Coordinates of C-alpha atoms and ligand atoms in Angstrom, one line a residue:
M1 CA -77.5 -32.3 -32.4
T2 CA -76.0 -34.5 -35.1
V3 CA -73.3 -34.0 -37.6
D4 CA -74.2 -35.9 -40.7
Q5 CA -71.4 -35.4 -43.2
E6 CA -71.9 -31.8 -44.3
K7 CA -75.5 -31.5 -43.1
I8 CA -76.0 -30.3 -39.5
T9 CA -78.9 -29.5 -37.3
L10 CA -78.8 -26.3 -35.2
P11 CA -81.2 -25.2 -32.5
S12 CA -82.8 -21.7 -32.5
A13 CA -80.1 -20.5 -30.1
I14 CA -76.7 -21.9 -29.3
V15 CA -73.6 -21.1 -27.2
V16 CA -70.6 -20.1 -29.4
R17 CA -68.4 -22.8 -27.8
D18 CA -71.0 -25.5 -28.6
L19 CA -71.3 -24.3 -32.2
A20 CA -67.6 -24.5 -32.6
E21 CA -67.8 -28.1 -31.4
I22 CA -70.4 -29.0 -34.0
L23 CA -68.5 -27.2 -36.7
D24 CA -65.4 -29.1 -35.6
T25 CA -63.3 -26.0 -35.1
T26 CA -62.1 -23.9 -32.3
P27 CA -64.3 -21.3 -30.5
V28 CA -61.8 -18.7 -31.4
E29 CA -62.3 -19.4 -35.1
V30 CA -66.1 -19.0 -34.6
V31 CA -65.6 -15.8 -32.7
K32 CA -63.4 -14.5 -35.6
A33 CA -66.0 -15.6 -38.1
L34 CA -68.7 -13.8 -36.1
M35 CA -66.6 -10.6 -36.0
Q36 CA -66.2 -10.8 -39.8
N37 CA -69.9 -10.9 -39.9
G38 CA -70.2 -7.8 -37.7
V39 CA -71.2 -9.8 -34.5
M40 CA -69.2 -9.3 -31.4
A41 CA -69.7 -12.3 -29.1
T42 CA -67.6 -14.2 -26.6
V43 CA -67.2 -17.9 -26.4
V44 CA -69.9 -18.3 -23.8
Q45 CA -72.4 -16.1 -25.4
V46 CA -75.6 -17.4 -27.0
I47 CA -76.2 -16.6 -30.6
D48 CA -79.5 -17.1 -32.5
F49 CA -80.1 -19.7 -35.2
D50 CA -79.8 -17.2 -38.1
T51 CA -76.4 -16.0 -37.0
A52 CA -75.2 -19.6 -36.2
A53 CA -76.5 -20.7 -39.7
I54 CA -74.5 -18.0 -41.5
I55 CA -71.3 -19.0 -39.6
A56 CA -72.0 -22.7 -40.2
A57 CA -72.4 -21.9 -43.9
D58 CA -69.0 -20.0 -43.8
F59 CA -67.5 -23.2 -42.5
G60 CA -69.0 -25.2 -45.4
F61 CA -72.0 -26.9 -43.6
D62 CA -75.5 -27.3 -44.8
V63 CA -77.8 -26.2 -42.0
D64 CA -81.3 -27.4 -40.8
A65 CA -83.2 -25.9 -38.0
E66 CA -83.6 -28.4 -35.1
G67 CA -87.1 -29.7 -35.1
D68 CA -88.9 -32.7 -36.4
A69 CA -85.9 -34.8 -37.2
L70 CA -84.7 -34.7 -33.6
D71 CA -88.0 -34.8 -31.9
D72 CA -88.6 -38.2 -33.4
A73 CA -85.2 -39.6 -32.3
P74 CA -84.7 -41.1 -28.9
E75 CA -82.8 -38.5 -27.0
T76 CA -81.3 -40.5 -24.3
E77 CA -77.7 -39.7 -25.2
E78 CA -78.5 -36.2 -26.3
S79 CA -79.7 -35.0 -23.0
T80 CA -76.5 -35.1 -21.0
S81 CA -75.6 -31.4 -21.4
V82 CA -76.8 -28.7 -19.0
R83 CA -78.3 -25.9 -21.0
L84 CA -80.9 -23.3 -20.3
I85 CA -81.2 -22.3 -23.8
D86 CA -84.1 -24.1 -25.1
D87 CA -85.3 -23.8 -28.6
G88 CA -87.5 -25.5 -31.0
E89 CA -91.1 -24.6 -31.9
G90 CA -92.5 -25.8 -28.6
A91 CA -90.4 -23.3 -26.5
V92 CA -92.6 -21.0 -24.4
V93 CA -91.8 -18.3 -22.0
R94 CA -90.5 -19.6 -18.7
P95 CA -90.2 -18.0 -15.3
P96 CA -87.0 -16.2 -14.5
V97 CA -84.8 -17.8 -11.8
V98 CA -83.5 -15.1 -9.4
T99 CA -80.7 -15.1 -6.8
V100 CA -80.5 -12.5 -4.0
L101 CA -77.0 -11.5 -3.1
G102 CA -75.4 -8.8 -0.9
H103 CA -73.4 -7.9 2.2
V104 CA -74.2 -9.7 5.5
D105 CA -77.1 -8.1 7.4
H106 CA -78.2 -6.0 4.5
G107 CA -81.5 -7.9 4.4
K108 CA -81.3 -10.7 1.9
T109 CA -83.1 -13.2 4.1
T110 CA -85.7 -10.6 5.2
L111 CA -86.3 -9.9 1.5
L112 CA -86.7 -13.5 0.5
D113 CA -89.0 -14.1 3.4
R114 CA -91.1 -11.0 2.7
I115 CA -91.5 -12.0 -0.9
R116 CA -92.5 -15.4 0.0
S117 CA -94.9 -14.7 2.8
A118 CA -96.6 -11.9 0.8
N119 CA -97.3 -14.6 -1.8
V120 CA -98.6 -17.2 0.6
Q121 CA -101.1 -14.9 2.1
E122 CA -102.6 -14.3 -1.4
G123 CA -103.1 -17.8 -2.4
E124 CA -102.8 -21.5 -1.7
A125 CA -102.8 -21.2 2.1
G126 CA -102.2 -24.3 4.1
G127 CA -98.9 -25.3 2.6
I128 CA -96.0 -25.7 5.0
T129 CA -93.5 -23.0 4.5
Q130 CA -90.5 -25.2 4.3
H131 CA -87.2 -24.3 2.7
I132 CA -86.2 -26.6 0.0
G133 CA -83.7 -24.3 -1.6
A134 CA -86.0 -22.4 -3.9
Y135 CA -89.6 -21.2 -4.2
Q136 CA -91.9 -19.7 -6.7
V137 CA -94.2 -16.7 -6.4
K138 CA -97.0 -15.4 -8.5
V139 CA -96.9 -11.7 -9.4
G140 CA -99.4 -9.3 -10.8
D141 CA -101.2 -10.8 -13.7
G142 CA -100.3 -14.4 -12.8
R143 CA -96.7 -14.5 -13.9
V144 CA -94.3 -16.5 -11.9
I145 CA -90.8 -15.8 -10.6
T146 CA -88.5 -18.5 -9.1
F147 CA -86.3 -17.5 -6.2
L148 CA -83.3 -19.4 -5.1
D149 CA -83.6 -19.5 -1.4
T150 CA -79.9 -19.7 -0.5
P151 CA -78.8 -16.1 -0.7
G152 CA -75.2 -14.9 -1.0
H153 CA -72.6 -15.2 -3.6
E154 CA -70.9 -18.2 -2.1
A155 CA -73.8 -20.5 -3.0
F156 CA -74.3 -18.6 -6.3
T157 CA -70.7 -19.0 -7.4
Q158 CA -70.3 -22.5 -6.0
M159 CA -73.1 -23.5 -8.4
R160 CA -71.4 -21.8 -11.2
A161 CA -68.1 -23.5 -10.3
R162 CA -69.9 -26.7 -10.7
G163 CA -71.1 -25.8 -14.2
A164 CA -74.6 -24.9 -13.1
N165 CA -75.5 -21.5 -14.5
I166 CA -79.0 -21.4 -13.2
T167 CA -79.6 -17.8 -12.3
D168 CA -81.2 -15.6 -14.8
V169 CA -81.3 -12.4 -12.8
G170 CA -79.2 -11.3 -9.8
I171 CA -80.6 -8.9 -7.2
V172 CA -77.9 -7.3 -5.0
V173 CA -79.3 -6.0 -1.8
V174 CA -77.5 -3.0 -0.3
A175 CA -78.6 -1.4 3.0
A176 CA -79.2 2.3 2.6
D177 CA -77.7 3.1 6.0
D178 CA -74.6 1.2 5.4
G179 CA -73.8 1.8 1.8
L180 CA -71.7 -0.3 -0.6
M181 CA -69.6 -2.7 1.5
L182 CA -67.0 -5.2 0.6
Q183 CA -69.4 -8.0 0.0
S184 CA -71.7 -5.8 -1.9
R185 CA -68.9 -5.1 -4.3
E186 CA -68.1 -8.8 -4.4
A187 CA -71.7 -9.7 -5.1
I188 CA -71.8 -7.2 -8.0
S189 CA -68.7 -8.7 -9.5
H190 CA -70.0 -12.2 -9.1
V191 CA -73.3 -11.3 -10.9
K192 CA -71.3 -9.5 -13.6
A193 CA -69.0 -12.4 -14.0
A194 CA -72.0 -14.7 -14.5
Q195 CA -73.1 -12.3 -17.3
V196 CA -76.7 -12.1 -16.0
P197 CA -78.7 -8.9 -15.6
L198 CA -78.1 -7.1 -12.3
I199 CA -80.8 -5.3 -10.2
I200 CA -79.7 -3.2 -7.2
A201 CA -82.2 -3.2 -4.3
I202 CA -81.5 -0.3 -1.9
N203 CA -82.9 -1.8 1.3
K204 CA -83.8 -0.4 4.7
V205 CA -85.0 2.9 3.3
D206 CA -87.4 3.1 6.3
L207 CA -84.4 3.8 8.6
P208 CA -83.9 7.4 9.6
D209 CA -80.2 7.3 8.7
A210 CA -80.9 5.7 5.3
D211 CA -79.0 7.6 2.6
S212 CA -80.1 6.4 -0.8
A213 CA -78.5 9.4 -2.6
R214 CA -75.0 8.6 -1.1
L215 CA -75.5 5.0 -2.2
K216 CA -76.4 6.0 -5.7
G217 CA -73.3 8.0 -5.8
Q218 CA -71.2 5.0 -4.8
L219 CA -72.9 2.9 -7.4
T220 CA -72.0 5.5 -10.0
E221 CA -68.4 5.4 -8.9
E222 CA -68.6 1.6 -9.6
G223 CA -69.7 2.3 -13.1
L224 CA -73.3 1.5 -12.3
L225 CA -75.1 4.7 -13.2
P226 CA -78.7 4.5 -12.0
E227 CA -81.5 4.9 -14.6
E228 CA -82.8 8.1 -12.9
L229 CA -79.4 9.7 -13.4
G230 CA -79.4 8.8 -17.0
G231 CA -77.7 5.4 -16.8
D232 CA -79.0 1.9 -17.4
Q233 CA -78.6 0.4 -14.0
I234 CA -82.0 -0.6 -12.5
V235 CA -82.1 0.5 -8.9
V236 CA -85.2 -0.1 -6.7
E237 CA -85.6 1.4 -3.2
I238 CA -87.2 -1.1 -0.8
S239 CA -87.8 -1.8 2.8
A240 CA -87.8 -5.6 3.1
L241 CA -89.0 -5.2 6.7
E242 CA -92.0 -3.1 5.9
G243 CA -92.8 -4.5 2.5
M244 CA -92.2 -1.2 0.7
G245 CA -91.1 -1.3 -3.0
I246 CA -91.3 -5.0 -3.3
D247 CA -93.9 -5.0 -6.1
E248 CA -91.7 -2.6 -8.0
L249 CA -88.8 -4.8 -7.5
L250 CA -90.7 -7.9 -8.8
E251 CA -92.0 -5.9 -11.8
N252 CA -88.4 -5.0 -12.7
V253 CA -87.4 -8.6 -12.4
L254 CA -90.0 -9.4 -15.1
V255 CA -88.9 -6.5 -17.2
V256 CA -85.3 -7.7 -17.4
A257 CA -86.4 -11.3 -17.8
D258 CA -88.5 -10.3 -20.8
L259 CA -85.4 -8.7 -22.3
E260 CA -83.6 -12.0 -21.9
D261 CA -86.3 -13.8 -23.8
L262 CA -86.2 -16.8 -21.4
K263 CA -87.8 -19.8 -23.0
A264 CA -88.0 -23.6 -22.5
D265 CA -90.0 -26.4 -24.1
P266 CA -92.3 -28.1 -21.6
N267 CA -92.8 -31.0 -23.9
K268 CA -89.3 -32.1 -24.0
Q269 CA -87.6 -34.6 -21.8
S270 CA -86.9 -33.0 -18.5
Q271 CA -83.5 -31.7 -17.6
G272 CA -82.2 -29.5 -14.8
I273 CA -80.0 -29.0 -11.8
V274 CA -79.9 -30.5 -8.3
L275 CA -80.1 -27.6 -5.9
E276 CA -79.6 -29.6 -2.8
A277 CA -80.0 -33.2 -1.5
K278 CA -79.9 -35.1 1.7
N279 CA -80.7 -38.3 3.3
D280 CA -83.8 -38.1 5.5
R281 CA -84.1 -40.9 8.0
L282 CA -87.8 -41.4 7.3
R283 CA -88.1 -40.5 3.7
G284 CA -84.8 -41.7 2.2
V285 CA -82.9 -39.5 -0.2
T286 CA -84.6 -36.2 -0.9
A287 CA -83.4 -33.9 -3.6
T288 CA -84.5 -30.4 -4.6
L289 CA -84.3 -30.0 -8.3
L290 CA -84.7 -27.0 -10.5
I291 CA -86.3 -28.0 -13.8
Q292 CA -84.7 -26.2 -16.7
T293 CA -86.5 -27.7 -19.6
G294 CA -89.2 -30.2 -20.2
T295 CA -91.7 -31.5 -17.7
L296 CA -90.8 -33.8 -14.9
R297 CA -93.5 -36.2 -13.8
A298 CA -94.0 -38.5 -10.8
G299 CA -92.9 -42.0 -12.0
D300 CA -90.2 -40.7 -14.3
V301 CA -86.8 -42.3 -14.1
L302 CA -84.2 -39.8 -13.3
I303 CA -80.4 -39.7 -13.4
A304 CA -78.3 -37.1 -11.5
G305 CA -74.6 -37.7 -11.7
T306 CA -74.2 -41.2 -10.5
A307 CA -77.5 -41.3 -8.6
F308 CA -80.6 -42.6 -10.2
G309 CA -84.1 -43.8 -9.5
R310 CA -87.8 -43.5 -10.2
V311 CA -89.5 -40.4 -8.8
K312 CA -91.7 -41.9 -6.1
A313 CA -93.2 -38.6 -5.0
M314 CA -92.8 -35.0 -5.9
F315 CA -93.6 -31.8 -3.9
D316 CA -93.7 -28.2 -4.7
S317 CA -91.9 -25.5 -2.7
D318 CA -94.9 -25.3 -0.4
G319 CA -94.6 -28.9 0.4
M320 CA -97.7 -29.9 -1.5
P321 CA -97.6 -33.1 -3.5
I322 CA -97.7 -32.6 -7.3
E323 CA -97.8 -34.9 -10.3
S324 CA -95.8 -32.8 -12.8
A325 CA -93.6 -29.7 -13.0
G326 CA -92.4 -27.6 -15.9
P327 CA -89.4 -25.3 -16.6
S328 CA -88.0 -23.1 -13.9
T329 CA -90.0 -25.0 -11.2
P330 CA -88.2 -26.1 -8.1
V331 CA -89.4 -29.5 -6.8
E332 CA -88.5 -31.8 -4.0
I333 CA -88.4 -35.5 -5.1
L334 CA -88.1 -38.8 -3.4
G335 CA -86.8 -42.0 -4.9
L336 CA -83.1 -41.5 -5.8
S337 CA -80.6 -44.4 -5.0
A338 CA -77.9 -42.1 -3.7
I339 CA -77.4 -38.4 -2.7
P340 CA -76.4 -36.4 -5.7
S341 CA -74.2 -33.4 -5.3
A342 CA -75.6 -29.9 -5.4
G343 CA -75.0 -28.4 -8.8
E344 CA -75.2 -31.7 -10.5
S345 CA -77.3 -31.8 -13.7
F346 CA -80.1 -34.3 -14.0
E347 CA -82.0 -35.8 -16.9
T348 CA -84.7 -38.4 -17.4
S349 CA -84.2 -41.9 -18.8
A350 CA -86.5 -44.2 -20.6
D351 CA -86.3 -46.9 -17.9
L352 CA -84.4 -48.0 -14.9
R353 CA -82.3 -50.5 -16.8
L354 CA -81.0 -47.8 -19.1
A355 CA -80.4 -45.5 -16.2
R356 CA -78.4 -48.1 -14.4
Q357 CA -76.3 -48.7 -17.5
E358 CA -75.7 -44.9 -17.9
V359 CA -74.7 -44.6 -14.3
D360 CA -72.3 -47.6 -14.6
T361 CA -70.6 -45.9 -17.6
R362 CA -70.3 -42.6 -15.7
E363 CA -68.8 -44.3 -12.7
R364 CA -66.2 -46.0 -14.9
E365 CA -65.4 -42.7 -16.7
T366 CA -65.2 -40.6 -13.5
S367 CA -63.0 -43.1 -11.7
G368 CA -60.3 -42.5 -14.3
T369 CA -60.5 -38.7 -14.4
G370 CA -59.9 -37.9 -10.8
Q371 CA -60.2 -34.2 -9.7
S372 CA -61.9 -31.5 -11.6
Q373 CA -59.7 -29.6 -14.0
A374 CA -57.2 -27.3 -12.3
V375 CA -56.9 -23.7 -13.5
T376 CA -53.4 -22.3 -13.4
L377 CA -51.8 -19.6 -15.4
D378 CA -50.0 -22.3 -17.3
S379 CA -53.1 -24.3 -18.0
L380 CA -54.9 -21.1 -19.0
F381 CA -52.1 -20.5 -21.6
G382 CA -52.7 -23.9 -22.9
E383 CA -56.4 -23.5 -23.1
I384 CA -56.1 -20.2 -24.8
H385 CA -53.5 -21.6 -27.2
K386 CA -55.9 -24.5 -28.1
G387 CA -58.6 -22.0 -28.8
N388 CA -60.8 -23.2 -26.0
V389 CA -60.7 -19.9 -24.1
T390 CA -60.8 -16.4 -25.3
D391 CA -61.5 -14.6 -22.0
F392 CA -58.6 -14.5 -19.6
N393 CA -60.4 -13.9 -16.4
L394 CA -58.5 -12.5 -13.4
V395 CA -59.6 -11.8 -9.8
V396 CA -57.2 -9.2 -8.4
K397 CA -56.6 -8.6 -4.7
A398 CA -54.1 -5.9 -3.5
D399 CA -53.1 -4.2 -0.3
V400 CA -54.1 -0.7 -1.2
Q401 CA -56.6 0.9 -3.6
G402 CA -53.8 2.9 -5.1
S403 CA -52.4 -0.2 -6.6
I404 CA -55.6 -1.6 -7.9
D405 CA -56.5 1.0 -10.5
P406 CA -53.2 1.0 -12.4
L407 CA -53.0 -2.7 -12.1
V408 CA -56.4 -3.3 -13.6
Q409 CA -55.7 -0.8 -16.3
V410 CA -52.3 -2.3 -17.3
L411 CA -53.7 -5.8 -17.1
E412 CA -56.7 -5.1 -19.3
A413 CA -54.4 -3.3 -21.7
Q414 CA -52.8 -6.7 -22.4
S415 CA -56.0 -7.7 -24.3
L416 CA -55.5 -8.6 -27.9
E417 CA -57.9 -9.2 -30.7
E418 CA -57.9 -12.9 -30.0
V419 CA -58.0 -12.8 -26.2
N420 CA -59.7 -10.6 -23.8
V421 CA -58.0 -10.0 -20.4
R422 CA -60.9 -9.4 -18.0
V423 CA -60.5 -8.4 -14.4
I424 CA -63.7 -9.8 -13.1
H425 CA -63.2 -8.6 -9.6
A426 CA -60.7 -6.3 -8.0
A427 CA -60.6 -5.3 -4.4
V428 CA -58.4 -4.4 -1.4
G429 CA -57.8 -7.1 1.1
S430 CA -56.5 -10.7 1.4
V431 CA -57.6 -13.4 -0.9
T432 CA -60.8 -14.9 0.4
E433 CA -62.6 -18.2 -0.3
S434 CA -65.1 -16.2 -2.3
D435 CA -62.3 -14.9 -4.5
V436 CA -61.1 -18.4 -5.2
Q437 CA -64.7 -19.6 -5.9
L438 CA -65.3 -16.7 -8.3
A439 CA -62.1 -17.6 -10.2
T440 CA -63.1 -21.3 -10.2
A441 CA -66.5 -20.5 -11.6
S442 CA -65.1 -18.1 -14.2
H443 CA -62.3 -20.4 -15.2
G444 CA -59.7 -17.8 -14.1
V445 CA -56.9 -17.3 -11.7
V446 CA -56.4 -15.1 -8.7
I447 CA -53.7 -12.4 -8.6
A448 CA -52.6 -11.5 -5.1
F449 CA -50.5 -8.3 -5.0
N450 CA -48.8 -7.7 -1.6
V451 CA -51.5 -9.7 0.1
M452 CA -51.8 -13.3 1.3
P453 CA -54.6 -15.8 0.8
E454 CA -56.6 -16.5 3.9
P455 CA -56.2 -20.1 5.2
G456 CA -59.7 -21.0 3.9
A457 CA -58.8 -19.6 0.5
R458 CA -55.5 -21.5 0.4
K459 CA -57.3 -24.7 1.2
L460 CA -59.9 -24.2 -1.4
S461 CA -57.3 -23.3 -4.0
A462 CA -55.4 -26.5 -3.2
E463 CA -58.6 -28.5 -3.4
S464 CA -60.0 -27.0 -6.6
G465 CA -56.6 -26.5 -8.3
V466 CA -57.4 -22.9 -9.0
E467 CA -54.2 -20.9 -8.8
V468 CA -53.6 -18.0 -6.5
R469 CA -50.4 -16.3 -7.8
E470 CA -48.7 -14.1 -5.2
Y471 CA -46.7 -11.1 -6.4
N472 CA -44.8 -8.2 -4.8
V473 CA -43.8 -6.4 -8.0
I474 CA -46.4 -5.1 -10.5
Y475 CA -43.9 -5.6 -13.3
D476 CA -43.8 -9.3 -12.7
I477 CA -47.5 -9.7 -12.9
V478 CA -47.6 -7.7 -16.2
E479 CA -44.8 -9.8 -17.6
D480 CA -46.5 -13.1 -16.7
I481 CA -49.8 -12.0 -18.2
E482 CA -48.1 -10.6 -21.2
K483 CA -46.3 -13.9 -21.7
A484 CA -49.5 -15.8 -21.3
V485 CA -51.4 -13.7 -23.8
N486 CA -48.6 -13.7 -26.3
G487 CA -48.5 -17.4 -26.1
L488 CA -51.6 -17.3 -28.1
L489 CA -50.1 -15.6 -31.1
D490 CA -48.8 -17.9 -33.8
P491 CA -45.1 -17.8 -33.6
I492 CA -43.3 -15.9 -36.4
F493 CA -40.1 -17.5 -37.7
E494 CA -37.3 -15.9 -39.7
D495 CA -34.6 -17.6 -41.7
R496 CA -31.0 -17.3 -40.4
E497 CA -28.2 -18.1 -42.8
D498 CA -25.6 -20.6 -41.5
G499 CA -23.4 -21.0 -44.6
V500 CA -23.1 -20.5 -48.3
S501 CA -21.3 -22.8 -50.8
E502 CA -20.7 -22.7 -54.5
V503 CA -21.4 -25.6 -56.8
R504 CA -18.3 -26.3 -58.8
A505 CA -18.9 -29.7 -60.2
I506 CA -21.7 -32.2 -60.5
F507 CA -21.4 -35.9 -60.0
R508 CA -24.3 -38.2 -60.9
K509 CA -25.0 -41.0 -58.6
G510 CA -27.6 -43.5 -60.0
R511 CA -30.4 -42.1 -62.1
R512 CA -32.1 -39.9 -59.6
N513 CA -29.3 -38.6 -57.4
A514 CA -26.6 -36.0 -58.0
I515 CA -23.9 -34.9 -55.7
A516 CA -22.9 -31.2 -55.9
G517 CA -19.2 -30.7 -55.4
C518 CA -19.0 -27.5 -53.5
Y519 CA -16.7 -25.0 -52.0
V520 CA -17.9 -23.5 -48.8
R521 CA -17.5 -19.8 -49.1
D522 CA -19.1 -18.5 -45.8
G523 CA -20.1 -20.0 -42.5
A524 CA -20.6 -23.7 -42.5
M525 CA -22.7 -26.4 -44.2
V526 CA -24.4 -28.7 -41.7
R527 CA -25.9 -32.1 -42.4
N528 CA -29.6 -32.3 -42.1
S529 CA -30.0 -28.5 -42.0
L530 CA -32.5 -26.7 -44.1
C531 CA -31.1 -25.5 -47.4
R532 CA -31.9 -23.6 -50.5
V533 CA -30.5 -24.1 -54.0
M534 CA -30.1 -20.6 -55.6
R535 CA -29.5 -19.8 -59.2
N536 CA -28.9 -16.2 -60.4
G537 CA -30.2 -15.0 -57.1
E538 CA -33.4 -17.0 -57.2
T539 CA -34.4 -20.0 -55.2
V540 CA -34.8 -23.1 -57.4
H541 CA -35.4 -25.6 -54.6
E542 CA -35.7 -25.7 -50.9
S543 CA -35.3 -28.8 -48.7
I544 CA -32.7 -30.4 -46.5
I545 CA -29.0 -31.3 -46.8
G546 CA -29.5 -35.1 -47.0
S547 CA -25.9 -36.0 -47.2
L548 CA -22.7 -34.1 -46.5
K549 CA -19.3 -35.6 -47.4
R550 CA -15.8 -34.4 -46.8
V551 CA -13.7 -36.3 -49.4
D552 CA -15.2 -39.8 -49.0
D553 CA -16.3 -39.5 -45.4
D554 CA -19.6 -38.4 -44.0
A555 CA -19.3 -35.1 -42.2
R556 CA -21.5 -33.4 -39.8
E557 CA -20.3 -30.0 -40.6
V558 CA -17.9 -28.5 -43.2
V559 CA -16.7 -25.0 -42.6
A560 CA -15.7 -22.1 -44.9
G561 CA -12.6 -22.6 -47.1
L562 CA -13.1 -26.3 -47.5
E563 CA -14.6 -28.4 -50.2
C564 CA -17.4 -30.9 -49.7
G565 CA -20.0 -33.1 -51.5
I566 CA -23.6 -32.2 -50.9
M567 CA -26.8 -34.1 -51.7
V568 CA -30.0 -32.2 -51.4
D569 CA -33.1 -34.2 -50.7
G570 CA -35.4 -34.3 -53.6
Y571 CA -33.1 -32.4 -56.0
D572 CA -30.7 -33.6 -58.7
S573 CA -30.6 -30.8 -61.3
F574 CA -27.7 -28.8 -60.1
E575 CA -25.8 -26.6 -62.4
E576 CA -22.3 -25.2 -62.0
G577 CA -22.4 -21.8 -60.4
D578 CA -25.5 -22.6 -58.2
E579 CA -25.2 -21.6 -54.6
I580 CA -26.4 -23.8 -51.8
V581 CA -27.4 -21.8 -48.7
A582 CA -27.7 -23.6 -45.4
F583 CA -30.1 -22.0 -42.9
H584 CA -32.2 -22.5 -39.9
K585 CA -35.5 -20.9 -38.7
E586 CA -35.5 -18.8 -35.6
Q587 CA -38.6 -17.9 -33.7
V588 CA -38.8 -14.1 -33.4
R589 CA -42.2 -14.0 -31.6
Ligands
GDP601 P1 -78.9 -10.9 5.5 O1 -77.7 -11.3 6.4 O2 -78.5 -10.1 4.3 O3 -79.7 -12.1 5.2 O4 -79.8 -10.0 6.4 P2 -81.1 -10.2 7.2 O5 -82.3 -10.4 6.3 O6 -80.9 -11.3 8.2 O7 -81.3 -8.9 8.0 C1 -80.4 -8.4 8.9 C2 -81.1 -7.4 9.8 O8 -81.6 -6.3 9.1 C3 -82.3 -8.0 10.5 O9 -82.3 -7.6 11.9 C4 -83.5 -7.5 9.8 O10 -84.6 -7.4 10.6 C5 -83.0 -6.1 9.4 N1 -83.6 -5.6 8.2 C6 -83.7 -6.3 7.0 N2 -84.4 -5.5 6.1 C7 -84.7 -4.4 6.8 C8 -85.4 -3.2 6.4 O11 -85.9 -3.0 5.2 N3 -85.5 -2.2 7.3 C9 -85.0 -2.3 8.5 N4 -85.1 -1.3 9.4 N5 -84.3 -3.4 8.9 C10 -84.2 -4.4 8.1

């Protein structure tokens, strides 16, 4: 995307924050402009071209749809950002990428294995069922779904913390005999925080003590009213072990995916995310990639973080060699120079020389920047103040349920028009690693009320710089958040009078300057303070007391009852009887 004076090019969909950058303004300003146009969107939300164009026009830009102009241009520098939103005319429907989450032993692995093995039986037999971090299955009429093979919200949120929002749909598996457990609730919060559609899979319905009705009641209490009870939460009953309800689950994945209108352009340069990577003694560095846009081909030159290389060989998730792979496809590749980190984005480069140059530049840049950005309540104030953040995300942990509800209510009540205080997860118990990860991924902080962080959480917080704030008094929490949120508001100043003097004589000094001979009636006149020259009750000039003399000497301050000579910056047209009022501004908010 290029800004060319007043003319800009916009894609068919764009994240609000990115639009703000193009328009050279703050995300908050864009959110406000959207509101004025009747569109409620957060900074991280995607808006379509038409909406973006209206906003851009409001900011005085001339807008073009992204298309021909950019397609011709070499995109080497363009392709550094990680974005699933793909646009342009060449964009076609891409498979959804699904993560399975849930409480331990509720059946995540069994479900993933069941879906995969059902698929292998149908088709391309012979492949080795290896785990490369993700796989694809074909459903019904030939449509494809990509599953991430590392279940659980730790992996899910770790990816998000690294800036890799790769999941399109979250399935939370809950065992019907067990009901909603701590990690089920966590998983639900994690999916919601990622702002992706959520499907609840009630598993183990084959068990005699399965109680789906009780579970649906629990979901309703969580605010997730199942569709069959008149709500809009998709709930599917399955038995991962016996293969019951799996087709219905997959159909529902496609339904929510269709609503999301997931698209990508297979003709673009390939970009995506590293799912995992390791050094294999025989094969060298192997990396599993999820392609987000474009088509990756064997022989392409690829850069992932500071690793690069030519793709020597490429395999699909069944371990079969392939020549090319399009959007939403997981592949395993050989040929990288080093092991990239999971969650790192990748892109292709025209040749190895350019790739090496790019990596050199990145190495120089990262060596200066040190650790990833810390998130503390203070830094969040700053970000909000700068307009970079409008959602104030909090993870709340407390000792008893009785504290949580009022705490969440009172915290969320601190929201203002410009900033939304969001409790993205609230639960009873000590602060866990997962809580810190969720805060990291959501650019938020953890509030611990009457509870302590677990050692792992403390360590992670120290490493990631994400703050865990411990409190024992609710009022202190509210006060801190209130302060943070109010920091966002433009301060309001009021004038406070310090002194008033009457002009009794005027002495000219040179052609442009005049000294007002004054009698200080009230308070004190102070050199360099703000002042106002008043005539018949009206202000005729406002500036600063540039010089203040007592007899012939410079004075810092002259108090009531004394005479003085005053020169006011930029003003020489005093008249006898004028008043000079000295004042200062005081911040009242
Ligand atoms: P995970 O920790 O969530 O990955 O759970 P697993 O997939 O490892 O499953 C935990 C246990 O529950 C295993 O013993 C599974 O065989 C069992 N299990 C999983 N799904 C079902 C199911 O649908 N019905 C029954 N009866 N058992 C299941």
